[in-house]
Coordinates of C-alpha atoms and ligand atoms in Angstrom, one line a residue:
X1 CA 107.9 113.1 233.0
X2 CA 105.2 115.9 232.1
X3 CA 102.5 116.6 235.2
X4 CA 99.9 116.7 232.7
X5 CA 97.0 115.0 233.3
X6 CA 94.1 113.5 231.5
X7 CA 91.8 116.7 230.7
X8 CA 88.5 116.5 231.9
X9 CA 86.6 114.0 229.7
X10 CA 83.0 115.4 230.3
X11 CA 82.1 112.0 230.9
X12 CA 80.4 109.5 234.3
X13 CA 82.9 107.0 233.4
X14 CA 86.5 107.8 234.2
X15 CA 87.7 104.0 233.1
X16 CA 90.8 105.2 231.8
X17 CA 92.9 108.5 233.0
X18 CA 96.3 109.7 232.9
X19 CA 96.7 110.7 236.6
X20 CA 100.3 111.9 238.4
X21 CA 102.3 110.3 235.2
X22 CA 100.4 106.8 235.4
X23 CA 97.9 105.0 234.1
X24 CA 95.2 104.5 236.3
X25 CA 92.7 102.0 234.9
X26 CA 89.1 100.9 236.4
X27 CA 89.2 97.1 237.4
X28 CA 86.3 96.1 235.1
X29 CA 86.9 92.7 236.2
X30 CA 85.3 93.5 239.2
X31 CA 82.6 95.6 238.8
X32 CA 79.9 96.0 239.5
X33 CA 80.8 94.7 243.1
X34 CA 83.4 96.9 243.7
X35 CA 85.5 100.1 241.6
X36 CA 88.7 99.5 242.1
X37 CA 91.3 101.6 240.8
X38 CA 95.0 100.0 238.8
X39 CA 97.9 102.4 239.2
X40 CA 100.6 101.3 236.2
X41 CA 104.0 102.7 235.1
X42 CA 104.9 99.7 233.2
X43 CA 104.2 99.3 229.6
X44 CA 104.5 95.5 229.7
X45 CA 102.0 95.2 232.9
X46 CA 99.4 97.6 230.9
X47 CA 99.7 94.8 228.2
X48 CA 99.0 92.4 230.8
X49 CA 96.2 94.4 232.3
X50 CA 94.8 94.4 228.5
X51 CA 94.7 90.7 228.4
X52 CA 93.3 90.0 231.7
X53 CA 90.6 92.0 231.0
X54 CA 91.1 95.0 233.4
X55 CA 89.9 97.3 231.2
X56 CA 88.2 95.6 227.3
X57 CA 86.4 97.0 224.5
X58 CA 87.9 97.8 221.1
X59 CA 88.4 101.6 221.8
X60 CA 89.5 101.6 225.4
X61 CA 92.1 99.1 224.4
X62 CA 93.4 101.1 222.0
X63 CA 93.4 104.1 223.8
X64 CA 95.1 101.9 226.8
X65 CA 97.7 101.1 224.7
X66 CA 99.0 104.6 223.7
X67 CA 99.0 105.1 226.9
X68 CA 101.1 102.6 227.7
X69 CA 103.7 103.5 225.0
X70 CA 104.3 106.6 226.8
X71 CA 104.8 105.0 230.1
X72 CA 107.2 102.6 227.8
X73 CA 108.7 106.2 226.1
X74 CA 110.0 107.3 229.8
X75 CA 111.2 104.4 230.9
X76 CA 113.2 103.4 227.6
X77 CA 114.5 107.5 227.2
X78 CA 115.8 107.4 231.1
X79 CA 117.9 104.0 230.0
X80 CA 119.0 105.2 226.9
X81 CA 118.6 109.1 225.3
X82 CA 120.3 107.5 222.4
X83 CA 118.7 104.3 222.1
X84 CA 115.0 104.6 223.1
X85 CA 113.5 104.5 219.7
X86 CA 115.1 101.2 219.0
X87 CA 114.5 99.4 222.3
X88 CA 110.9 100.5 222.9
X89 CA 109.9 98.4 219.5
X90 CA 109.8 95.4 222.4
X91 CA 107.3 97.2 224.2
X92 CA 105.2 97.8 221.3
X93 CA 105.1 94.3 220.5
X94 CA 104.2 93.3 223.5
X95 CA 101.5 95.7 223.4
X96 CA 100.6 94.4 220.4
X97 CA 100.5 90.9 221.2
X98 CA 98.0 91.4 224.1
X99 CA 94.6 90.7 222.2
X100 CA 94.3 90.2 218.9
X101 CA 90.6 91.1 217.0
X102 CA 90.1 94.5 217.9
X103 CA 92.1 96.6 215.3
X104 CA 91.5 99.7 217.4
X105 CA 94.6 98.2 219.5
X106 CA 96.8 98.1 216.1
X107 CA 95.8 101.6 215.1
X108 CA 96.4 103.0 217.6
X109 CA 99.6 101.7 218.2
X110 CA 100.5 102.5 215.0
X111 CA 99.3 106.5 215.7
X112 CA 102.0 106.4 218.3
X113 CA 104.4 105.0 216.2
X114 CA 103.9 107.5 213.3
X115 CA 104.6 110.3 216.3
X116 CA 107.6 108.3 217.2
X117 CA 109.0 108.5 213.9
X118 CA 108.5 112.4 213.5
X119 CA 110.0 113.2 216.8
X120 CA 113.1 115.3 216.9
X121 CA 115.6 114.6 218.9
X122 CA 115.0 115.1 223.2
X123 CA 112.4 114.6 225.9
X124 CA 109.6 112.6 224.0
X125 CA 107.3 112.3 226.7
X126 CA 105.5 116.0 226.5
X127 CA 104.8 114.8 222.4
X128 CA 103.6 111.5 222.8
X129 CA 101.4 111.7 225.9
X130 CA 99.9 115.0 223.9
X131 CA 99.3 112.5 221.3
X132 CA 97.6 109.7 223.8
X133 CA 95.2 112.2 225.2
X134 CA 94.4 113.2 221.6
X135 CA 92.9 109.8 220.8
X136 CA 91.2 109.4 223.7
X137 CA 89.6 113.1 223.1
X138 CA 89.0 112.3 219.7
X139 CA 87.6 108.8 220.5
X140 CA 85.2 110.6 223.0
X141 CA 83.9 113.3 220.4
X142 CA 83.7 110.5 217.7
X143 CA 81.0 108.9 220.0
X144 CA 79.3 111.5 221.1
X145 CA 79.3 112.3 216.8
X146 CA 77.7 109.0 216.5
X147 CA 75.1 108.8 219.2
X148 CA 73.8 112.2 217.3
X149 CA 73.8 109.6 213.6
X150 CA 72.6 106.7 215.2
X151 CA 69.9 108.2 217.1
X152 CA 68.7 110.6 214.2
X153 CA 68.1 106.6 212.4
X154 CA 65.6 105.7 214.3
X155 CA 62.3 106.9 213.6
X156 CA 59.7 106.0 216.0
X157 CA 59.4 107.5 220.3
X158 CA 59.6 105.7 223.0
X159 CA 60.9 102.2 221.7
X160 CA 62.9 99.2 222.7
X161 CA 66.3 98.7 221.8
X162 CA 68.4 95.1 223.0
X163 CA 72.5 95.3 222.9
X164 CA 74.7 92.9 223.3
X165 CA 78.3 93.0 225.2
X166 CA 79.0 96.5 226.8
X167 CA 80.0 99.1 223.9
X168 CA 79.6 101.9 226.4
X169 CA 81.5 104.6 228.1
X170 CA 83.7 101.7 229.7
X171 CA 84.7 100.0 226.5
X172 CA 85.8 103.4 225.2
X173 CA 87.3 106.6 225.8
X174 CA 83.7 108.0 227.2
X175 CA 80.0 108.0 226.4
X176 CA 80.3 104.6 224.4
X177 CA 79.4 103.6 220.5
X178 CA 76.6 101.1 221.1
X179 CA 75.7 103.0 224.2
X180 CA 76.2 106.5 222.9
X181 CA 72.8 105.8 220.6
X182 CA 71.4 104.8 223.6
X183 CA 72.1 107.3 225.8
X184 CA 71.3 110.3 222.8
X185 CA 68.0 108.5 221.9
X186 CA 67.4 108.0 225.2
X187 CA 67.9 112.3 226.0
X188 CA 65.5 112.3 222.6
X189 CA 62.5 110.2 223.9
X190 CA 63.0 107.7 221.2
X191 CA 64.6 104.6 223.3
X192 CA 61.9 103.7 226.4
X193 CA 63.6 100.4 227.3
X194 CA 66.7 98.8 226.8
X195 CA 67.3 95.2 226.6
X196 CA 70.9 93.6 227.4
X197 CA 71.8 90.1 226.5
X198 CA 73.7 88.9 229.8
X199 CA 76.8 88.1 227.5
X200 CA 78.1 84.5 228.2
X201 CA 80.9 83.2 229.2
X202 CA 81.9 87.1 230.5
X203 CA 78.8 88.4 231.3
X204 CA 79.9 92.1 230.3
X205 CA 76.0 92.9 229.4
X206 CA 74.9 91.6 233.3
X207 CA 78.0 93.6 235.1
X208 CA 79.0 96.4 232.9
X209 CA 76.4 97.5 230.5
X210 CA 73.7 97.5 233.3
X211 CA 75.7 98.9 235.7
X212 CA 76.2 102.2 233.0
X213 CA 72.5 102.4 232.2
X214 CA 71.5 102.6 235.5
X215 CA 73.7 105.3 236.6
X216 CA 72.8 107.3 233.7
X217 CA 69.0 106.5 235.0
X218 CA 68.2 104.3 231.9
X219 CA 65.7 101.6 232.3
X220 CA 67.5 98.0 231.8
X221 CA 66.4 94.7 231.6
X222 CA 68.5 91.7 231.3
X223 CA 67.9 88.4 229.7
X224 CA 69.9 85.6 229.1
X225 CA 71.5 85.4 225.5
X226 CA 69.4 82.7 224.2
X227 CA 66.2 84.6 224.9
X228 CA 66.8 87.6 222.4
X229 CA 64.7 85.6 219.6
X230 CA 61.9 85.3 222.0
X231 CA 62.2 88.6 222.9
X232 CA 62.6 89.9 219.0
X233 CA 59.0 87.8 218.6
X234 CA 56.8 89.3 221.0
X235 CA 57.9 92.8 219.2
X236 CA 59.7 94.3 222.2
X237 CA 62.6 95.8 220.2
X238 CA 62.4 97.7 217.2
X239 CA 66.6 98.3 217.0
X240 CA 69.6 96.1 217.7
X241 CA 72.5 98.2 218.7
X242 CA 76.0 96.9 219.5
X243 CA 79.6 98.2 218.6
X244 CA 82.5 96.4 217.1
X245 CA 86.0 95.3 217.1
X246 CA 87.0 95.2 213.6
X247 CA 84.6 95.8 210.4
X248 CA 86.4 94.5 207.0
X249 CA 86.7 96.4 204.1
X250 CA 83.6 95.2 202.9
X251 CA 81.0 95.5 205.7
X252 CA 81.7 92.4 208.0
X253 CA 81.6 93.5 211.5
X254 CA 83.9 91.2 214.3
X255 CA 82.1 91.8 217.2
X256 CA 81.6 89.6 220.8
X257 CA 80.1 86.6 220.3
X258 CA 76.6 86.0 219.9
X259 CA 76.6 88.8 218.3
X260 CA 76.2 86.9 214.3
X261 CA 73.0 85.1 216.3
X262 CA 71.6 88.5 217.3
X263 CA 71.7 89.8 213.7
X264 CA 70.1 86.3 212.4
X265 CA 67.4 86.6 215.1
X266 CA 66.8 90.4 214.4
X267 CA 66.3 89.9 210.5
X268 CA 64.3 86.4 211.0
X269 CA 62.0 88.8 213.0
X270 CA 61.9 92.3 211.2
X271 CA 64.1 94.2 213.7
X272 CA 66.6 96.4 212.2
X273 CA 70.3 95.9 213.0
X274 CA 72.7 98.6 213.5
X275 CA 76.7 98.8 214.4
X276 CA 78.4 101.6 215.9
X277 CA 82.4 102.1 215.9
X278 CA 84.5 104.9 214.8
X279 CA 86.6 104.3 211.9
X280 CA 89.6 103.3 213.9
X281 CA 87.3 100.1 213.6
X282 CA 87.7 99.7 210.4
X283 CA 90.4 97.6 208.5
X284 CA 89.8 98.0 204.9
X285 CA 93.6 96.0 204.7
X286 CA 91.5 92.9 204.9
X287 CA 88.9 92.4 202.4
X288 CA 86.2 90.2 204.5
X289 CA 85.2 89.2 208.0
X290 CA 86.7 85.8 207.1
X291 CA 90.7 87.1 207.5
X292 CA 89.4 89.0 211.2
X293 CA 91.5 86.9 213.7
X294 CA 88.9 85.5 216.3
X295 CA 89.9 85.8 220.0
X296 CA 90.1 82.0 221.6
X297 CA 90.3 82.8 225.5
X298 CA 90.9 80.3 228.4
X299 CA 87.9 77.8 228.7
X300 CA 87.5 77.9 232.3
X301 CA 85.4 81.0 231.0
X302 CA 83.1 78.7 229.9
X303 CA 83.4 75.6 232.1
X304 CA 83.4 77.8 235.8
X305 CA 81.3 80.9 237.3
X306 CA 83.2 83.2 239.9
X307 CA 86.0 80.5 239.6
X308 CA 83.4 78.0 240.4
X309 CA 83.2 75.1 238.1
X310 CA 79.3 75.0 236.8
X311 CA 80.5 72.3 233.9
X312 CA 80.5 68.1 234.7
X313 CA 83.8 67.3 235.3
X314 CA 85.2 65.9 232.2
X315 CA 83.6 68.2 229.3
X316 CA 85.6 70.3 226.7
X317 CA 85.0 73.8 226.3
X318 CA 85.0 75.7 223.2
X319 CA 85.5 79.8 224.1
X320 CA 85.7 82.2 220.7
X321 CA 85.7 85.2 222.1
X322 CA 84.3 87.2 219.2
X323 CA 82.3 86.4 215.7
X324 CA 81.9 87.8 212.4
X325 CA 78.5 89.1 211.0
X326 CA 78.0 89.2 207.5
X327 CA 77.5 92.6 206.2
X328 CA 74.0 91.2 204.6
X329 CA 72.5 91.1 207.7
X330 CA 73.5 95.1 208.9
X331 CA 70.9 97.6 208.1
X332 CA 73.5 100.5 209.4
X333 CA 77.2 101.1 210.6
X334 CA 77.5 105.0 212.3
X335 CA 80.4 106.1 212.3
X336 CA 81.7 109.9 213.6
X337 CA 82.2 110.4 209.5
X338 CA 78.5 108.9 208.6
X339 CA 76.3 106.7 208.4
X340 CA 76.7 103.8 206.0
X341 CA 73.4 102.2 204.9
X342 CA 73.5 98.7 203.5
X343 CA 77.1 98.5 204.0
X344 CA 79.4 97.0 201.2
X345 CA 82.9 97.6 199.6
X346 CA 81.9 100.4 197.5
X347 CA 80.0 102.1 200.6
X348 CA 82.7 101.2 202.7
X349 CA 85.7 102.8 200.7
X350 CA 83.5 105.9 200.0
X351 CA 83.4 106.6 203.3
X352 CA 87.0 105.8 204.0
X353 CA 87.8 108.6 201.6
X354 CA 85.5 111.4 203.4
X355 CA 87.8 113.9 205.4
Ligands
MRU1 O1 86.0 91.0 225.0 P1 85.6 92.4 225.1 O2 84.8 92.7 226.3 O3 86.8 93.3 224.9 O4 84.7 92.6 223.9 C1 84.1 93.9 223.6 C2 83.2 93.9 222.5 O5 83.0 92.9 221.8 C3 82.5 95.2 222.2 O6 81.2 95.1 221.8 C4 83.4 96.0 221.2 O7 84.7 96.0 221.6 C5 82.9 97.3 220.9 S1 83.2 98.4 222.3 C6 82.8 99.9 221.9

């Protein structure tokens, strides 16, 4: 296999990297206790590693992914020169099958698949692993693209922002959607404080969004989920910032739960809502939030802390891992092609058909 390696990414984070013809992956399972890095050379173990949560985040999983159809390329082209086109569709589906909402995963997969296709015939590892590390790149200049939009939207110096889930340099390729406007508004003077919802059952705003804030000397202050409104009525934010898993064709954004009571709290109260993702976020095949496949993950999420059970013995849980916001209540979506005010289908497809 090539000895290329990821490129330096100009980025803190190093979640995701192509090192000595692996994957290596930051265990964000365990953060921010320890940073532990994953070694893989096994496409259907990377699949595994996307489910469990080793590494999450619409972008990152995507970019995991074709990854992980290169590791899949080299080991299908040493069984068979002949046959490694045909049997690697297995580890594509299995890649596929890992999590189902963010469409970042499918697209990119697909990406890979379109190299596949145009391949002659030979070695196809130099191609496709050129062609992983060119969606990561591009995932990383999209973001930094976006922090520039999203930051130019909002007006006022020095004001407080809340986000919900992490959509930072972990949940992407580097520098983060959601936490890219931060970061460049924060450079600017314009974001003073940032507010993260904690982010039940999985607590990614407690472990990973303040653990990125803080290194990048940001201030952070974390509340429980249920406090935004409170929070939103005393006139401590001015923005809502978060990023995405999947936007519909006509402005409904998937995005991790909690995320539809954010927007209903933020227009209740005057605060302006805004959504950040590329436009590998975007699946204009579907027509409205309502066909976005919701994420149900394991209720022990819900029922246990730290593998602790917190719930009374005997009670259900109920775990959606993701909900759907109705474009009505989004005052922006950036994205590294523009910024889309007031989305809808018209605004949505114009966009789509920028260069
Ligand atoms: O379950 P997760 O942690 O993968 O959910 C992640 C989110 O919901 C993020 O907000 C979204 O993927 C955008 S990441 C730039």
């Amino acid at each position: 296999m090539s000895a290329r390696n990821t490129p330096a990414l100009n980025d803190a984070s190093k979640a995701i990297q192509w090192h000595n013809n692996k994957l290596r992956l930051l265990d964000q399972r365990l953060l921010p206790q320890q940073e532990v890095y994953l070694d893989y050379d096994d496409a259907d173990l990377v699949a595994t590693a996307i489910r469990n949560m080793v590494v999450r985040g619409a972008p990152a999983i995507g970019i995991t992914a074709a990854y992980g159809v290169v590791l899949a390329a080299a080991a299908r082209f040493k069984q068979s020169e002949e046959n490694w086109r045909e049997t690697i569709e297995q580890d594509m589906e299995v890649l596929a099958q890992s999590r189902p909402t963010a469409v970042n995963l499918f697209w990119a997969l697909e990406r890979m698949e379109k190299c596949i296709q145009a391949l002659q015939a030979g070695d196809p590892i130099e191609a496709l692993l050129a062609e992983a590390i060119a969606i990561h790149a591009e995932d990383i200049a999209a973001n930094h693209t976006m922090g520039e939009l999203g930051a130019a939207l909002m007006e006022e110096q020095g004001i407080g922002v809340l986000t919900h889930c992490n959509a930072g340099a972990l949940a992407t390729g580097g520098y983060g959607t959601a936490l890219g406007v931060i970061r460049s508004a924060h450079r600017l003077g314009k974001v003073a404080q940032v507010y993260a919802d904690e982010t039940r059952p999985w607590l990614q705003g407690a472990r990973l969004t303040a653990w990125e804030l803080l290194q990048d000397d940001i201030p952070v202050t974390l509340l429980a989920d249920g406090a935004a409104a409170h929070l939103m009525k005393l006139d401590k934010v001015q923005w809502v910032v978060v990023g995405s898993d999947r936007i519909a064709a006509n402005g409904d954004v998937a995005n991790k739960i909690g995320t539809y009571s954010a927007a209903i709290n933020a227009r209740h109260h005057g605060v302006k809502f805004m959504v950040v993702a590329p436009t590998s976020t975007i699946d204009m095949s579907i027509a409205s939030g309502e066909q976005i496949p919701i994420e149900q993950r394991p209720t022990e999420e819900v029922l246990c802390l730290n593998d602790q059970r917190v719930a009374a013995m005997g009670a259900e849980g109920w775990n959606p891992s993701f909900d759907v916001t109705p474009a009505a209540l989004v005052d922006a979506i950036v994205t590294e092609k523009g910024v889309v005010l007031a989305p809808n289908r018209e605004k949505m497809l114009a966009l789509m058909e920028k260069s």
